[in-house]
XYZ file of C-alpha atoms in Angstrom:
357
model
C -31.270 -2.242 6.060
C -31.769 0.620 8.531
C -28.048 0.696 9.320
C -27.190 0.785 5.609
C -29.636 3.644 5.069
C -28.047 5.543 7.954
C -24.601 5.041 6.407
C -25.807 6.389 3.072
C -27.442 9.410 4.680
C -24.249 10.111 6.616
C -22.236 9.799 3.400
C -24.514 12.243 1.569
C -24.366 14.642 4.499
C -20.579 14.572 4.508
C -20.549 15.312 0.792
C -22.559 18.452 1.449
C -20.364 19.766 4.260
C -16.998 18.602 2.916
C -15.981 22.083 1.659
C -16.315 23.339 5.231
C -14.389 20.385 6.594
C -11.521 21.188 4.233
C -11.511 24.926 4.914
C -8.616 24.842 7.368
C -6.054 22.480 8.805
C -5.669 23.125 12.517
C -4.617 19.648 13.560
C -1.353 17.829 12.983
C -1.064 15.552 9.965
C -0.394 11.871 10.651
C 2.277 10.814 8.166
C 4.964 8.257 7.407
C 8.579 8.701 6.397
C 10.052 5.747 4.505
C 13.606 4.536 3.998
C 15.696 3.823 1.996
C 14.735 6.675 -0.311
C 13.217 5.740 -3.677
C 13.532 1.965 -3.192
C 10.737 -0.555 -3.679
C 11.004 -2.244 -0.288
C 11.020 0.323 2.508
C 10.697 0.621 6.259
C 8.369 3.317 7.543
C 8.119 5.319 10.731
C 5.107 7.306 11.871
C 5.533 11.053 12.272
C 3.250 13.969 13.086
C 3.572 17.271 11.243
C 1.769 20.479 12.138
C 0.908 22.227 8.847
C 2.337 25.651 8.172
C -0.078 28.556 8.493
C 2.157 31.248 7.009
C 5.112 31.503 4.636
C 7.926 33.988 5.089
C 7.436 35.324 1.548
C 5.096 34.935 -1.404
C 6.902 31.971 -2.932
C 6.115 31.080 -6.550
C 5.550 27.385 -7.222
C 5.268 25.701 -10.611
C 3.390 22.386 -10.543
C 3.333 19.735 -13.274
C 0.865 16.827 -13.265
C 0.113 14.079 -15.798
C -3.558 15.009 -16.207
C -6.699 16.071 -14.372
C -9.015 13.526 -15.980
C -9.931 11.603 -12.839
C -10.616 12.348 -9.201
C -7.197 11.088 -8.109
C -5.397 14.031 -9.665
C -8.353 16.339 -9.091
C -8.014 15.521 -5.389
C -4.288 16.271 -5.583
C -5.154 19.561 -7.291
C -7.628 20.457 -4.562
C -5.037 19.863 -1.847
C -2.382 21.877 -3.697
C -4.737 24.800 -4.175
C -6.051 24.792 -0.601
C -2.578 24.884 0.941
C -1.332 27.521 -1.513
C -4.291 29.695 -0.540
C -3.694 29.053 3.156
C -0.062 30.177 2.863
C -0.884 33.048 0.476
C 1.705 31.941 -2.072
C 1.580 31.770 -5.874
C 0.923 28.524 -7.686
C 0.707 27.767 -11.397
C -0.286 24.262 -12.473
C 0.176 22.642 -15.882
C -1.140 19.247 -17.026
C 0.346 17.043 -19.737
C -3.030 15.676 -20.849
C -2.215 12.018 -20.148
C 0.572 9.679 -19.089
C 1.572 9.593 -22.754
C 2.231 13.349 -22.827
C 6.007 13.206 -22.270
C 6.876 15.830 -24.883
C 4.281 18.213 -23.488
C 5.511 17.778 -19.928
C 9.115 18.335 -21.038
C 8.026 21.604 -22.643
C 6.190 22.594 -19.462
C 9.262 21.736 -17.398
C 11.367 23.968 -19.625
C 8.902 26.800 -19.010
C 9.020 26.235 -15.238
C 12.810 26.392 -15.217
C 13.091 29.452 -17.434
C 10.339 31.482 -15.762
C 10.525 33.221 -12.391
C 9.456 30.312 -10.169
C 11.143 29.454 -6.883
C 10.564 25.684 -6.990
C 8.919 22.979 -9.086
C 6.580 20.222 -7.884
C 6.393 17.398 -10.412
C 3.857 14.630 -10.762
C 5.826 13.042 -13.579
C 4.597 11.098 -16.595
C 7.939 9.260 -16.578
C 10.504 8.527 -13.855
C 13.188 9.670 -16.307
C 11.607 13.051 -17.037
C 14.495 15.140 -15.682
C 17.093 13.009 -17.445
C 15.136 13.227 -20.690
C 15.140 17.010 -20.298
C 18.893 16.934 -20.806
C 19.577 20.433 -19.479
C 20.682 21.684 -16.051
C 17.986 21.604 -13.373
C 18.507 25.016 -11.809
C 15.622 25.044 -9.333
C 14.562 22.872 -6.395
C 12.366 19.965 -7.461
C 9.971 17.964 -5.266
C 8.466 14.761 -6.673
C 4.725 14.252 -6.218
C 3.014 10.820 -6.266
C 5.187 9.289 -8.990
C 8.841 8.279 -9.019
C 11.304 10.827 -10.378
C 14.853 9.571 -10.835
C 17.488 12.297 -10.567
C 20.331 13.068 -8.183
C 18.806 16.474 -7.374
C 15.484 15.000 -6.240
C 15.661 14.108 -2.555
C 12.024 14.573 -1.520
C 8.982 12.728 -2.806
C 5.450 13.278 -1.556
C 3.325 10.164 -1.820
C 2.966 6.554 -0.768
C 4.723 3.338 -1.700
C 2.741 1.956 -4.641
C 4.337 -1.464 -4.247
C 2.740 -1.524 -0.788
C -0.602 -0.588 -2.367
C -0.371 -3.833 -4.352
C 0.690 -5.782 -1.265
C -2.264 -4.473 0.745
C -4.782 -5.331 -1.971
C -3.343 -8.832 -2.375
C -3.419 -9.469 1.371
C -7.088 -8.510 1.478
C -7.923 -10.937 -1.318
C -5.999 -13.771 0.329
C -7.843 -13.170 3.601
C -11.166 -13.810 1.872
C -10.480 -17.368 0.725
C -7.952 -20.179 0.979
C -9.269 -21.791 -2.196
C -7.775 -21.355 -5.689
C -8.888 -18.042 -7.139
C -8.222 -16.189 -10.394
C -7.395 -12.481 -10.392
C -7.446 -10.226 -13.463
C -5.462 -6.974 -13.352
C -6.339 -3.629 -14.936
C -4.103 -1.315 -12.939
C -3.526 1.559 -15.375
C -1.204 2.638 -18.193
C 1.538 0.096 -18.872
C 4.642 0.814 -16.749
C 3.510 4.397 -16.103
C 2.458 6.049 -12.853
C 2.184 3.475 -10.100
C 0.675 0.616 -12.114
C 3.845 -1.481 -12.456
C 4.621 -1.144 -8.733
C 1.070 -2.164 -7.786
C 1.345 -5.202 -10.031
C 4.728 -6.200 -8.613
C 3.497 -5.878 -5.032
C 0.511 -8.033 -5.869
C 2.565 -10.658 -7.712
C 5.131 -10.934 -4.921
C 2.442 -11.274 -2.247
C 0.562 -13.969 -4.166
C 3.615 -16.217 -4.487
C 3.018 -19.676 -3.012
C -0.671 -18.884 -2.515
C -3.716 -20.532 -4.125
C -4.374 -17.328 -6.092
C -3.206 -16.886 -9.679
C -3.173 -13.916 -12.038
C -5.298 -14.932 -15.001
C -4.921 -11.793 -17.139
C -3.204 -8.415 -17.216
C -4.707 -5.542 -19.202
C -3.527 -1.935 -19.481
C -5.196 1.267 -20.643
C -4.990 4.996 -20.112
C -7.255 6.324 -17.364
C -10.366 6.566 -19.511
C -13.586 4.793 -18.593
C -14.491 3.946 -22.198
C -11.075 2.370 -22.782
C -11.520 0.294 -19.649
C -14.982 -0.781 -20.733
C -13.411 -2.172 -23.906
C -10.712 -3.969 -21.901
C -13.253 -5.395 -19.464
C -15.480 -6.663 -22.251
C -12.478 -8.292 -23.935
C -11.566 -9.910 -20.610
C -15.038 -11.202 -19.758
C -15.614 -12.536 -23.262
C -12.705 -14.925 -22.621
C -12.927 -15.749 -18.908
C -14.717 -15.136 -15.625
C -12.145 -14.320 -12.940
C -12.991 -14.395 -9.255
C -11.531 -10.918 -8.753
C -10.817 -7.892 -10.884
C -8.189 -5.646 -9.332
C -7.873 -2.337 -11.085
C -7.424 1.372 -10.946
C -10.382 3.346 -9.652
C -11.398 4.179 -13.228
C -11.322 0.491 -14.185
C -13.361 -0.469 -11.123
C -15.901 2.279 -11.834
C -16.366 0.836 -15.327
C -16.409 -2.658 -13.856
C -19.512 -2.021 -11.754
C -21.674 -1.437 -14.832
C -19.943 -4.060 -16.991
C -20.462 -6.780 -14.383
C -24.115 -5.816 -14.173
C -24.340 -5.998 -17.974
C -22.776 -9.481 -17.971
C -24.885 -10.535 -14.951
C -21.713 -11.276 -12.986
C -22.132 -8.877 -10.070
C -22.474 -11.725 -7.566
C -19.658 -13.823 -9.055
C -16.807 -11.371 -9.686
C -15.451 -9.181 -6.886
C -13.975 -5.728 -7.509
C -10.880 -4.406 -5.724
C -9.546 -0.901 -6.377
C -5.890 0.052 -6.050
C -6.897 3.592 -5.051
C -9.982 5.566 -4.082
C -12.469 7.709 -5.982
C -15.962 9.000 -5.107
C -17.547 6.310 -7.290
C -15.426 3.601 -5.656
C -16.464 4.867 -2.222
C -20.122 4.721 -3.278
C -19.477 1.209 -4.545
C -18.118 0.186 -1.146
C -21.164 1.630 0.615
C -23.456 -0.225 -1.794
C -21.608 -3.517 -1.608
C -20.504 -3.340 -5.254
C -16.789 -2.861 -4.474
C -15.152 -5.166 -1.940
C -12.000 -3.202 -1.079
C -9.997 -0.090 -1.892
C -6.709 1.408 -0.830
C -6.907 5.045 0.186
C -3.691 7.052 -0.084
C -5.351 10.317 0.987
C -4.693 12.398 -2.123
C -6.051 15.693 -0.786
C -3.599 15.456 2.084
C -0.832 14.619 -0.395
C -1.550 17.806 -2.338
C -1.494 19.932 0.800
C 1.665 18.236 1.988
C 3.445 18.849 -1.328
C 2.974 22.609 -1.032
C 3.763 22.610 2.679
C 6.997 20.604 2.345
C 8.184 22.587 -0.679
C 7.760 25.842 1.239
C 9.580 24.392 4.248
C 12.526 23.408 2.065
C 12.585 26.824 0.390
C 12.772 28.303 3.895
C 15.777 26.213 4.848
C 14.518 22.796 5.946
C 16.472 19.703 4.941
C 15.076 17.288 2.363
C 12.266 15.120 3.751
C 12.974 11.994 1.669
C 9.968 9.747 1.001
C 7.079 11.160 3.009
C 3.328 10.843 2.787
C 0.144 9.632 4.447
C -0.287 6.114 5.772
C -2.216 3.964 3.313
C -5.730 3.277 4.581
C -7.783 0.154 3.806
C -11.455 0.727 3.052
C -14.136 -1.938 2.845
C -17.756 -2.252 4.003
C -18.073 -1.429 7.718
C -14.465 -0.178 7.757
C -14.362 3.336 6.315
C -12.111 6.096 7.607
C -14.219 8.825 9.235
C -11.945 11.465 7.689
C -12.129 10.083 4.153
C -13.928 13.128 2.727
C -11.480 15.498 4.385
C -8.225 13.823 3.397
C -9.021 11.839 0.274
C -11.673 13.350 -1.998
C -12.342 16.840 -3.358
C -15.793 18.367 -2.769
C -18.444 16.979 -5.097
C -18.765 20.262 -7.014
C -15.029 20.981 -7.240
C -13.541 21.906 -10.600
C -9.742 21.970 -11.085
C -7.968 25.273 -10.481
C -4.756 26.066 -12.324
C -3.706 29.397 -10.844
C -3.547 30.717 -7.271
C -2.561 34.308 -6.412
C -1.103 34.948 -9.852
C -1.942 37.220 -12.766
C -1.365 34.419 -15.273
C -4.454 33.342 -17.176
C -6.185 30.237 -15.864
C -6.621 27.836 -18.831
C -9.864 26.560 -17.311
C -11.522 29.942 -17.726
């Protein structure tokens, strides 16, 4: 009990000082480059990259993201903004509102191409976004988090989401050699990384005693996930629910409501502040951590490097961390979560109006 209390106090203390911890990057980033580019099964090699501290001009970056409705993309936003400020460059960010906002993101892409931006960073709502655009892509494009299929895209910042599913499945299999049922609620159907997570999980569970008992999809909205979880639990009681962070956050309260907290284990495909609290409190058994703040910083850093003459970096991003009780990365609040009081910022060093104001 005393040790748990100490962990919670440390966690709260880190939340308070996290803005200071994120103020500057003076140490090299530990990263992975993966090959072949854009394929599901990849080999990775560890690399170390010292972040840039200056840019040779005030580059103008246009950034597109699916939404800023959860702390995954808010963490990405925080990293983007911090590195843009550090390099004293311009950044304008536009969100599509959800993974179903293809038309809106296409319109935003058109604006990025036609306006005076030097490069475009795209967290796409669809891997075919650039092909759907149907017009020449006249500026450098760097993919962020999600797949982006186009012959002009040769750099993607992020992790392998198939491997996220593999890691989660391996954790579950390590907990029991008995038959177990797993229900999936990984995110919007075939959008973002949800299909890759599911495929990694399915492939890893082959020839194991574990079976997938249900697959549900919803946009990243806690109320939608509550509905999906209630529909699931009204029909069955799985041993595990593996879901997006938003689904797992909803799952904590739903399991309590159904008095199933001690029977059904929660596993998150990625991290959020609420998931981290759940791990500390023993309500969440496991979470991947793909270090989204670092991903945001890296996206700006790599884009500037390429604008200044560097070759394409291919698939590059942080190493996926595994978090569970008594095994939490000491740097989690520096690399993975925005400060507790952070609100998304859409404009850095630009006269354009910030839509949040």
